[in-house]
């Protein structure tokens, strides 16, 4: 026999339903060439390739060309809410079908693909896939976004590693269904970090020359950098930008910080409406926040608020003791028609007070 079980094939192949091949077959069961059309429940695939199955090795080797027209990729991957149909063609050489044996070298040209209810056009992907390590380039020349990507994404490790550069040009966030208002984004991204969630980020992320153009104004940021590290049960995060600098050190859960602060405030002011409070995880960290030019944020999300001058706030937050401390000063704050100057902040809340 061939010595290959269905476990060697991706589980998503089962969603193709019945598969029929109409075309030519030349060779033996362990080495053959084929050309024709595969008909599946998800659509048709034109194939022209060859495969060799070494008699002393169950990992098949193959090469060839495949094309698809309006192929229902979302159904195959069981991601119908996000992915739709695709029209594309690919040239490839590789071996193996399961992820723990897969090695693929391919050039993929996508004429169109439906993602997040938008049809992207003119995408080229050139690279290698070694199990779950992708090395290569991605280029998009769509009317609503231009994108250039070059680098690696390694999902083989316990904590994934990302090392790549990308440029985004004229991304129409409204058309792409990424934002609910007219906005055009341009920026460059440089990433060299490892992370499997928000709390174990280690490495560097840099966003360069960010430009966001709305129907009212254009916002520009020269650079945003994020440095993060973990070790000995502690975390460190250093965020720098034209808008503000933030440093966190200790033990934190980034997704639940806001809910944790709301819960602590609610303890002392039960009648104050802070909106929904989500799941709270342990927080025990010190922080330094230096506000610079906050206009790009406040004009977009809090137009009634304006903060200017030299402003810095230091403090600590501990959910175990329900303690929130912060001190510092704000030079000038305008809220609607109210103007506040030279604000001095010195606040401490504990479970004992």
mmCIF file of C-alpha atoms in Angstrom:
data_model
loop_
_atom_site.group_PDB
_atom_site.id
_atom_site.type_symbol
_atom_site.label_atom_id
_atom_site.label_comp_id
_atom_site.label_asym_id
_atom_site.label_seq_id
_atom_site.Cartn_x
_atom_site.Cartn_y
_atom_site.Cartn_z
ATOM 1 C CA UNK A 1 0.000 0.000 0.000
ATOM 2 C CA UNK A 2 0.885 3.671 -0.004
ATOM 3 C CA UNK A 3 1.511 3.777 3.733
ATOM 4 C CA UNK A 4 -0.344 7.085 4.059
ATOM 5 C CA UNK A 5 -3.304 7.527 6.396
ATOM 6 C CA UNK A 6 -5.944 10.252 6.343
ATOM 7 C CA UNK A 7 -4.183 11.695 9.415
ATOM 8 C CA UNK A 8 -1.470 12.906 7.031
ATOM 9 C CA UNK A 9 -3.941 15.231 5.340
ATOM 10 C CA UNK A 10 -5.378 18.478 6.742
ATOM 11 C CA UNK A 11 -8.706 18.021 8.501
ATOM 12 C CA UNK A 12 -10.165 20.734 6.275
ATOM 13 C CA UNK A 13 -10.071 18.339 3.309
ATOM 14 C CA UNK A 14 -13.143 16.649 4.764
ATOM 15 C CA UNK A 15 -15.132 19.819 4.030
ATOM 16 C CA UNK A 16 -14.500 19.370 0.304
ATOM 17 C CA UNK A 17 -17.071 16.595 0.238
ATOM 18 C CA UNK A 18 -16.870 14.184 -2.678
ATOM 19 C CA UNK A 19 -13.886 14.802 -4.970
ATOM 20 C CA UNK A 20 -13.879 13.923 -8.665
ATOM 21 C CA UNK A 21 -10.930 14.169 -11.051
ATOM 22 C CA UNK A 22 -11.464 14.553 -14.756
ATOM 23 C CA UNK A 23 -8.256 14.444 -16.727
ATOM 24 C CA UNK A 24 -5.143 12.394 -17.362
ATOM 25 C CA UNK A 25 -3.080 10.169 -15.075
ATOM 26 C CA UNK A 26 0.296 8.771 -16.053
ATOM 27 C CA UNK A 27 2.613 6.637 -13.934
ATOM 28 C CA UNK A 28 2.442 4.355 -10.943
ATOM 29 C CA UNK A 29 0.740 4.707 -7.566
ATOM 30 C CA UNK A 30 4.088 5.729 -5.997
ATOM 31 C CA UNK A 31 5.138 8.123 -8.769
ATOM 32 C CA UNK A 32 2.771 9.778 -11.190
ATOM 33 C CA UNK A 33 1.819 12.874 -13.156
ATOM 34 C CA UNK A 34 -1.697 14.190 -13.444
ATOM 35 C CA UNK A 35 -3.494 16.959 -15.275
ATOM 36 C CA UNK A 36 -7.156 17.803 -15.080
ATOM 37 C CA UNK A 37 -9.966 19.371 -13.084
ATOM 38 C CA UNK A 38 -10.873 18.483 -9.508
ATOM 39 C CA UNK A 39 -14.562 18.989 -8.784
ATOM 40 C CA UNK A 40 -15.494 19.390 -5.103
ATOM 41 C CA UNK A 41 -18.422 20.682 -3.088
ATOM 42 C CA UNK A 42 -16.472 23.952 -2.616
ATOM 43 C CA UNK A 43 -15.769 24.478 -6.326
ATOM 44 C CA UNK A 44 -13.395 23.440 -9.066
ATOM 45 C CA UNK A 45 -9.593 23.287 -9.060
ATOM 46 C CA UNK A 46 -7.443 22.934 -12.163
ATOM 47 C CA UNK A 47 -4.300 20.921 -11.413
ATOM 48 C CA UNK A 48 -1.143 20.047 -13.325
ATOM 49 C CA UNK A 49 1.443 18.299 -11.188
ATOM 50 C CA UNK A 50 3.374 15.260 -10.159
ATOM 51 C CA UNK A 51 3.868 13.314 -6.942
ATOM 52 C CA UNK A 52 6.406 10.784 -5.704
ATOM 53 C CA UNK A 53 5.915 8.624 -2.616
ATOM 54 C CA UNK A 54 9.273 7.115 -1.546
ATOM 55 C CA UNK A 55 8.885 3.446 -0.700
ATOM 56 C CA UNK A 56 11.016 3.842 2.420
ATOM 57 C CA UNK A 57 9.435 7.130 3.485
ATOM 58 C CA UNK A 58 5.759 7.900 3.970
ATOM 59 C CA UNK A 59 6.249 11.627 3.264
ATOM 60 C CA UNK A 60 5.156 12.316 -0.331
ATOM 61 C CA UNK A 61 6.950 14.873 -2.510
ATOM 62 C CA UNK A 62 5.155 16.891 -5.140
ATOM 63 C CA UNK A 63 5.310 19.877 -7.480
ATOM 64 C CA UNK A 64 3.019 21.550 -9.939
ATOM 65 C CA UNK A 65 0.458 24.216 -10.687
ATOM 66 C CA UNK A 66 -3.065 24.724 -9.365
ATOM 67 C CA UNK A 67 -5.710 27.350 -10.098
ATOM 68 C CA UNK A 68 -9.128 28.070 -8.652
ATOM 69 C CA UNK A 69 -12.042 30.236 -9.747
ATOM 70 C CA UNK A 70 -14.584 31.373 -7.140
ATOM 71 C CA UNK A 71 -13.474 28.553 -4.853
ATOM 72 C CA UNK A 72 -15.339 28.634 -1.500
ATOM 73 C CA UNK A 73 -12.312 28.793 0.795
ATOM 74 C CA UNK A 74 -14.324 29.948 3.805
ATOM 75 C CA UNK A 75 -16.378 26.756 3.796
ATOM 76 C CA UNK A 76 -13.261 24.590 3.476
ATOM 77 C CA UNK A 77 -11.599 26.328 6.441
ATOM 78 C CA UNK A 78 -14.877 26.572 8.376
ATOM 79 C CA UNK A 79 -14.505 30.384 8.550
ATOM 80 C CA UNK A 80 -17.572 31.413 6.561
ATOM 81 C CA UNK A 81 -18.167 34.584 8.618
ATOM 82 C CA UNK A 82 -14.777 36.012 7.688
ATOM 83 C CA UNK A 83 -13.563 34.311 4.507
ATOM 84 C CA UNK A 84 -15.488 33.926 1.252
ATOM 85 C CA UNK A 85 -14.567 32.848 -2.263
ATOM 86 C CA UNK A 86 -11.135 33.062 -3.885
ATOM 87 C CA UNK A 87 -9.826 33.158 -7.440
ATOM 88 C CA UNK A 88 -6.113 32.379 -7.566
ATOM 89 C CA UNK A 89 -3.299 30.342 -9.060
ATOM 90 C CA UNK A 90 -0.150 28.875 -7.519
ATOM 91 C CA UNK A 91 3.107 27.234 -8.508
ATOM 92 C CA UNK A 92 4.593 25.011 -5.829
ATOM 93 C CA UNK A 93 7.088 22.352 -4.802
ATOM 94 C CA UNK A 94 6.953 20.609 -1.470
ATOM 95 C CA UNK A 95 6.539 17.532 0.630
ATOM 96 C CA UNK A 96 4.138 16.337 3.291
ATOM 97 C CA UNK A 97 0.528 17.224 3.962
ATOM 98 C CA UNK A 98 0.211 17.364 7.764
ATOM 99 C CA UNK A 99 1.624 20.415 9.556
ATOM 100 C CA UNK A 100 4.312 18.448 11.413
ATOM 101 C CA UNK A 101 5.750 17.206 8.063
ATOM 102 C CA UNK A 102 4.905 20.047 5.711
ATOM 103 C CA UNK A 103 7.512 21.890 3.650
ATOM 104 C CA UNK A 104 6.286 24.112 0.840
ATOM 105 C CA UNK A 105 7.932 26.538 -1.564
ATOM 106 C CA UNK A 106 5.297 28.449 -3.502
ATOM 107 C CA UNK A 107 4.351 31.515 -5.477
ATOM 108 C CA UNK A 108 0.692 32.387 -5.069
ATOM 109 C CA UNK A 109 -1.093 34.962 -7.209
ATOM 110 C CA UNK A 110 -4.541 35.883 -5.905
ATOM 111 C CA UNK A 111 -6.779 37.673 -8.386
ATOM 112 C CA UNK A 112 -9.455 38.225 -5.748
ATOM 113 C CA UNK A 113 -10.406 36.975 -2.304
ATOM 114 C CA UNK A 114 -13.285 37.863 0.029
ATOM 115 C CA UNK A 115 -12.103 38.753 3.544
ATOM 116 C CA UNK A 116 -14.207 40.445 6.212
ATOM 117 C CA UNK A 117 -16.930 41.143 3.618
ATOM 118 C CA UNK A 118 -14.530 42.992 1.317
ATOM 119 C CA UNK A 119 -13.130 41.646 -1.969
ATOM 120 C CA UNK A 120 -9.357 42.177 -2.074
ATOM 121 C CA UNK A 121 -7.659 42.099 -5.478
ATOM 122 C CA UNK A 122 -4.118 41.640 -6.816
ATOM 123 C CA UNK A 123 -2.266 39.852 -4.007
ATOM 124 C CA UNK A 124 1.071 38.083 -4.516
ATOM 125 C CA UNK A 125 2.664 35.780 -1.946
ATOM 126 C CA UNK A 126 6.139 34.345 -2.474
ATOM 127 C CA UNK A 127 7.854 32.226 0.154
ATOM 128 C CA UNK A 128 8.397 28.983 2.002
ATOM 129 C CA UNK A 129 6.345 27.254 4.671
ATOM 130 C CA UNK A 130 8.334 24.897 6.911
ATOM 131 C CA UNK A 131 5.713 23.303 9.135
ATOM 132 C CA UNK A 132 4.391 26.495 10.792
ATOM 133 C CA UNK A 133 7.294 28.795 9.848
ATOM 134 C CA UNK A 134 6.569 31.229 6.991
ATOM 135 C CA UNK A 135 9.459 33.069 5.357
ATOM 136 C CA UNK A 136 8.789 35.330 2.406
ATOM 137 C CA UNK A 137 6.996 38.348 1.038
ATOM 138 C CA UNK A 138 3.393 39.495 0.606
ATOM 139 C CA UNK A 139 2.348 42.326 -1.699
ATOM 140 C CA UNK A 140 -1.140 43.779 -2.095
ATOM 141 C CA UNK A 141 -2.034 46.273 -4.834
ATOM 142 C CA UNK A 142 -5.731 46.726 -4.171
ATOM 143 C CA UNK A 143 -7.678 49.944 -4.829
ATOM 144 C CA UNK A 144 -8.388 50.213 -1.088
ATOM 145 C CA UNK A 145 -4.972 49.210 0.285
ATOM 146 C CA UNK A 146 -1.352 48.820 -0.711
ATOM 147 C CA UNK A 147 0.767 46.543 1.454
ATOM 148 C CA UNK A 148 4.318 45.240 1.357
ATOM 149 C CA UNK A 149 5.449 42.559 3.844
ATOM 150 C CA UNK A 150 8.834 40.868 4.117
ATOM 151 C CA UNK A 151 10.072 38.620 6.913
ATOM 152 C CA UNK A 152 9.196 35.586 8.998
ATOM 153 C CA UNK A 153 6.358 34.374 11.207
ATOM 154 C CA UNK A 154 7.307 31.314 13.269
ATOM 155 C CA UNK A 155 4.428 29.481 14.931
ATOM 156 C CA UNK A 156 6.485 26.322 15.531
ATOM 157 C CA UNK A 157 7.737 27.552 18.899
ATOM 158 C CA UNK A 158 5.683 27.460 22.103
ATOM 159 C CA UNK A 159 5.686 31.258 22.031
ATOM 160 C CA UNK A 160 5.389 32.439 18.393
ATOM 161 C CA UNK A 161 8.153 34.652 16.970
ATOM 162 C CA UNK A 162 7.490 37.555 14.585
ATOM 163 C CA UNK A 163 10.330 39.210 12.671
ATOM 164 C CA UNK A 164 9.199 41.289 9.714
ATOM 165 C CA UNK A 165 8.804 44.712 8.162
ATOM 166 C CA UNK A 166 5.643 45.962 6.509
ATOM 167 C CA UNK A 167 4.431 49.100 4.766
ATOM 168 C CA UNK A 168 0.764 50.044 4.543
ATOM 169 C CA UNK A 169 -0.264 52.619 1.938
ATOM 170 C CA UNK A 170 -3.653 54.278 1.422
ATOM 171 C CA UNK A 171 -5.622 51.769 3.487
ATOM 172 C CA UNK A 172 -9.280 52.803 3.259
ATOM 173 C CA UNK A 173 -10.420 51.569 6.673
ATOM 174 C CA UNK A 174 -14.096 52.209 5.993
ATOM 175 C CA UNK A 175 -14.102 50.306 2.693
ATOM 176 C CA UNK A 176 -12.173 47.428 4.307
ATOM 177 C CA UNK A 177 -14.745 47.257 7.122
ATOM 178 C CA UNK A 178 -12.041 47.962 9.704
ATOM 179 C CA UNK A 179 -13.492 51.290 10.920
ATOM 180 C CA UNK A 180 -16.978 52.751 10.887
ATOM 181 C CA UNK A 181 -15.967 56.243 9.670
ATOM 182 C CA UNK A 182 -14.037 57.541 6.624
ATOM 183 C CA UNK A 183 -10.301 57.148 7.328
ATOM 184 C CA UNK A 184 -7.160 56.540 5.249
ATOM 185 C CA UNK A 185 -4.096 54.994 6.921
ATOM 186 C CA UNK A 186 -0.425 55.033 5.903
ATOM 187 C CA UNK A 187 2.408 53.686 8.024
ATOM 188 C CA UNK A 188 5.468 51.480 8.277
ATOM 189 C CA UNK A 189 5.818 48.653 10.806
ATOM 190 C CA UNK A 190 8.979 46.960 12.078
ATOM 191 C CA UNK A 191 8.451 43.997 14.414
ATOM 192 C CA UNK A 192 10.959 41.746 16.160
ATOM 193 C CA UNK A 193 9.264 40.080 19.091
ATOM 194 C CA UNK A 194 7.780 36.916 20.535
ATOM 195 C CA UNK A 195 4.283 36.682 22.013
ATOM 196 C CA UNK A 196 1.375 34.310 22.404
ATOM 197 C CA UNK A 197 -0.817 36.835 24.233
ATOM 198 C CA UNK A 198 -0.757 40.455 25.394
ATOM 199 C CA UNK A 199 1.011 39.592 28.639
ATOM 200 C CA UNK A 200 4.126 37.712 27.486
ATOM 201 C CA UNK A 201 5.343 40.092 24.780
ATOM 202 C CA UNK A 202 9.135 40.184 24.558
ATOM 203 C CA UNK A 203 10.938 42.318 22.016
ATOM 204 C CA UNK A 204 10.407 45.448 19.971
ATOM 205 C CA UNK A 205 7.626 46.905 17.853
ATOM 206 C CA UNK A 206 8.070 50.163 15.936
ATOM 207 C CA UNK A 207 5.433 52.059 13.964
ATOM 208 C CA UNK A 208 6.979 54.711 11.716
ATOM 209 C CA UNK A 209 5.550 57.738 9.925
ATOM 210 C CA UNK A 210 1.931 56.969 10.761
ATOM 211 C CA UNK A 211 -0.562 59.142 8.924
ATOM 212 C CA UNK A 212 -4.322 58.938 9.493
ATOM 213 C CA UNK A 213 -6.570 61.096 7.320
ATOM 214 C CA UNK A 214 -10.234 61.456 8.258
ATOM 215 C CA UNK A 215 -12.970 63.506 6.622
ATOM 216 C CA UNK A 216 -12.105 66.321 9.041
ATOM 217 C CA UNK A 217 -8.355 66.314 9.611
ATOM 218 C CA UNK A 218 -4.999 64.637 9.013
ATOM 219 C CA UNK A 219 -3.075 63.209 11.981
ATOM 220 C CA UNK A 220 0.644 62.422 11.889
ATOM 221 C CA UNK A 221 2.891 60.461 14.248
ATOM 222 C CA UNK A 222 6.619 60.242 13.585
ATOM 223 C CA UNK A 223 7.153 57.056 15.566
ATOM 224 C CA UNK A 224 5.609 54.754 18.140
ATOM 225 C CA UNK A 225 7.898 52.216 19.818
ATOM 226 C CA UNK A 226 7.002 49.423 22.196
ATOM 227 C CA UNK A 227 9.667 47.543 24.147
ATOM 228 C CA UNK A 228 8.608 44.713 26.416
ATOM 229 C CA UNK A 229 10.248 41.973 28.464
ATOM 230 C CA UNK A 230 9.296 39.263 30.917
ATOM 231 C CA UNK A 231 11.308 37.315 33.459
ATOM 232 C CA UNK A 232 11.396 36.125 37.080
ATOM 233 C CA UNK A 233 7.633 36.483 37.320
ATOM 234 C CA UNK A 234 7.743 40.193 36.408
ATOM 235 C CA UNK A 235 6.845 42.155 33.296
ATOM 236 C CA UNK A 236 8.195 45.367 31.821
ATOM 237 C CA UNK A 237 6.654 47.542 29.133
ATOM 238 C CA UNK A 238 7.980 50.820 27.707
ATOM 239 C CA UNK A 239 5.786 52.666 25.187
ATOM 240 C CA UNK A 240 7.045 55.869 23.576
ATOM 241 C CA UNK A 241 5.284 58.100 21.048
ATOM 242 C CA UNK A 242 4.609 61.707 20.064
ATOM 243 C CA UNK A 243 1.379 61.470 22.069
ATOM 244 C CA UNK A 244 2.581 60.003 25.361
ATOM 245 C CA UNK A 245 5.185 57.830 27.047
ATOM 246 C CA UNK A 246 4.109 54.983 29.328
ATOM 247 C CA UNK A 247 6.206 52.674 31.487
ATOM 248 C CA UNK A 248 4.772 49.688 33.369
ATOM 249 C CA UNK A 249 6.777 47.440 35.678
ATOM 250 C CA UNK A 250 5.599 44.564 37.866
ATOM 251 C CA UNK A 251 2.773 42.137 37.219
ATOM 252 C CA UNK A 252 -0.044 43.181 34.910
ATOM 253 C CA UNK A 253 -2.794 41.825 32.687
ATOM 254 C CA UNK A 254 -3.120 44.342 29.855
ATOM 255 C CA UNK A 255 -6.625 43.354 28.598
ATOM 256 C CA UNK A 256 -8.191 43.809 32.047
ATOM 257 C CA UNK A 257 -6.342 46.882 33.409
ATOM 258 C CA UNK A 258 -9.215 49.269 32.658
ATOM 259 C CA UNK A 259 -11.807 46.968 34.237
ATOM 260 C CA UNK A 260 -9.573 46.535 37.293
ATOM 261 C CA UNK A 261 -9.281 50.304 37.749
ATOM 262 C CA UNK A 262 -13.052 50.691 37.350
ATOM 263 C CA UNK A 263 -13.667 48.031 39.986
ATOM 264 C CA UNK A 264 -11.326 49.735 42.443
ATOM 265 C CA UNK A 265 -12.983 53.124 41.918
ATOM 266 C CA UNK A 266 -16.398 51.490 42.321
ATOM 267 C CA UNK A 267 -15.301 50.206 45.724
ATOM 268 C CA UNK A 268 -14.926 53.761 47.012
ATOM 269 C CA UNK A 269 -17.642 55.463 44.959
ATOM 270 C CA UNK A 270 -20.379 52.809 44.527
ATOM 271 C CA UNK A 271 -22.905 55.250 43.055
ATOM 272 C CA UNK A 272 -20.622 56.387 40.212
ATOM 273 C CA UNK A 273 -21.571 54.934 36.830
ATOM 274 C CA UNK A 274 -18.441 53.570 35.137
ATOM 275 C CA UNK A 275 -20.195 51.450 32.541
ATOM 276 C CA UNK A 276 -19.579 47.754 32.083
ATOM 277 C CA UNK A 277 -16.827 46.175 34.198
ATOM 278 C CA UNK A 278 -15.369 43.046 32.634
ATOM 279 C CA UNK A 279 -13.345 40.191 34.085
ATOM 280 C CA UNK A 280 -10.570 41.423 36.374
ATOM 281 C CA UNK A 281 -7.221 39.633 36.754
ATOM 282 C CA UNK A 282 -4.363 40.365 39.131
ATOM 283 C CA UNK A 283 -2.610 43.717 38.738
ATOM 284 C CA UNK A 284 0.405 44.716 40.830
ATOM 285 C CA UNK A 285 2.582 47.239 39.033
ATOM 286 C CA UNK A 286 4.100 50.703 39.142
ATOM 287 C CA UNK A 287 3.672 53.143 36.269
ATOM 288 C CA UNK A 288 4.910 56.426 34.839
ATOM 289 C CA UNK A 289 2.733 58.283 32.319
ATOM 290 C CA UNK A 290 4.037 61.374 30.533
ATOM 291 C CA UNK A 291 1.471 63.153 28.355
ATOM 292 C CA UNK A 292 2.805 65.053 25.337
ATOM 293 C CA UNK A 293 0.652 66.022 22.342
ATOM 294 C CA UNK A 294 -2.598 64.185 23.058
ATOM 295 C CA UNK A 295 -4.623 66.017 20.394
ATOM 296 C CA UNK A 296 -4.662 63.127 17.863
ATOM 297 C CA UNK A 297 -6.376 60.934 20.473
ATOM 298 C CA UNK A 298 -8.641 63.446 22.173
ATOM 299 C CA UNK A 299 -9.851 64.982 18.899
ATOM 300 C CA UNK A 300 -10.817 61.562 17.572
ATOM 301 C CA UNK A 301 -12.366 60.027 20.681
ATOM 302 C CA UNK A 302 -12.871 62.816 23.290
ATOM 303 C CA UNK A 303 -13.262 66.097 21.355
ATOM 304 C CA UNK A 304 -14.488 67.906 24.462
ATOM 305 C CA UNK A 305 -11.123 67.312 26.176
ATOM 306 C CA UNK A 306 -7.797 69.069 25.589
ATOM 307 C CA UNK A 307 -4.577 68.565 27.568
ATOM 308 C CA UNK A 308 -1.486 70.694 26.983
ATOM 309 C CA UNK A 309 1.830 71.551 28.587
ATOM 310 C CA UNK A 310 4.190 69.343 30.576
ATOM 311 C CA UNK A 311 2.239 66.576 32.290
ATOM 312 C CA UNK A 312 3.443 63.512 34.192
ATOM 313 C CA UNK A 313 1.700 61.086 36.504
ATOM 314 C CA UNK A 314 3.415 58.367 38.571
ATOM 315 C CA UNK A 315 1.801 55.701 40.656
ATOM 316 C CA UNK A 316 1.132 52.108 41.563
ATOM 317 C CA UNK A 317 -1.839 49.773 41.341
ATOM 318 C CA UNK A 318 -2.423 46.577 43.328
ATOM 319 C CA UNK A 319 -5.670 44.627 43.062
ATOM 320 C CA UNK A 320 -4.635 42.296 45.910
ATOM 321 C CA UNK A 321 -4.790 45.180 48.395
ATOM 322 C CA UNK A 322 -7.274 47.228 46.361
ATOM 323 C CA UNK A 323 -4.729 50.036 46.340
ATOM 324 C CA UNK A 324 -4.423 52.751 43.699
ATOM 325 C CA UNK A 325 -1.806 55.468 44.139
ATOM 326 C CA UNK A 326 -0.923 58.250 41.753
ATOM 327 C CA UNK A 327 0.727 61.655 41.951
ATOM 328 C CA UNK A 328 1.928 64.284 39.527
ATOM 329 C CA UNK A 329 0.718 67.320 37.698
ATOM 330 C CA UNK A 330 -1.145 68.546 34.624
ATOM 331 C CA UNK A 331 -0.199 71.996 33.344
ATOM 332 C CA UNK A 332 -3.447 72.747 31.491
ATOM 333 C CA UNK A 333 -6.685 70.848 30.984
ATOM 334 C CA UNK A 334 -9.733 72.083 29.084
ATOM 335 C CA UNK A 335 -13.035 70.216 29.328
ATOM 336 C CA UNK A 336 -15.833 71.787 27.305
ATOM 337 C CA UNK A 337 -15.887 75.420 28.573
ATOM 338 C CA UNK A 338 -13.966 74.721 31.784
ATOM 339 C CA UNK A 339 -10.246 75.530 31.969
ATOM 340 C CA UNK A 340 -7.996 74.098 34.683
ATOM 341 C CA UNK A 341 -4.337 75.106 35.136
ATOM 342 C CA UNK A 342 -1.438 73.772 37.215
ATOM 343 C CA UNK A 343 -3.335 70.782 38.554
ATOM 344 C CA UNK A 344 -1.503 68.937 41.340
ATOM 345 C CA UNK A 345 -2.471 65.280 41.802
ATOM 346 C CA UNK A 346 -1.730 63.328 44.984
ATOM 347 C CA UNK A 347 -4.125 60.455 45.557
ATOM 348 C CA UNK A 348 -3.996 57.195 47.490
ATOM 349 C CA UNK A 349 -6.804 54.695 47.994
ATOM 350 C CA UNK A 350 -6.325 51.552 50.058
ATOM 351 C CA UNK A 351 -8.589 48.944 51.541
ATOM 352 C CA UNK A 352 -7.777 50.393 54.953
ATOM 353 C CA UNK A 353 -8.964 53.900 54.175
#
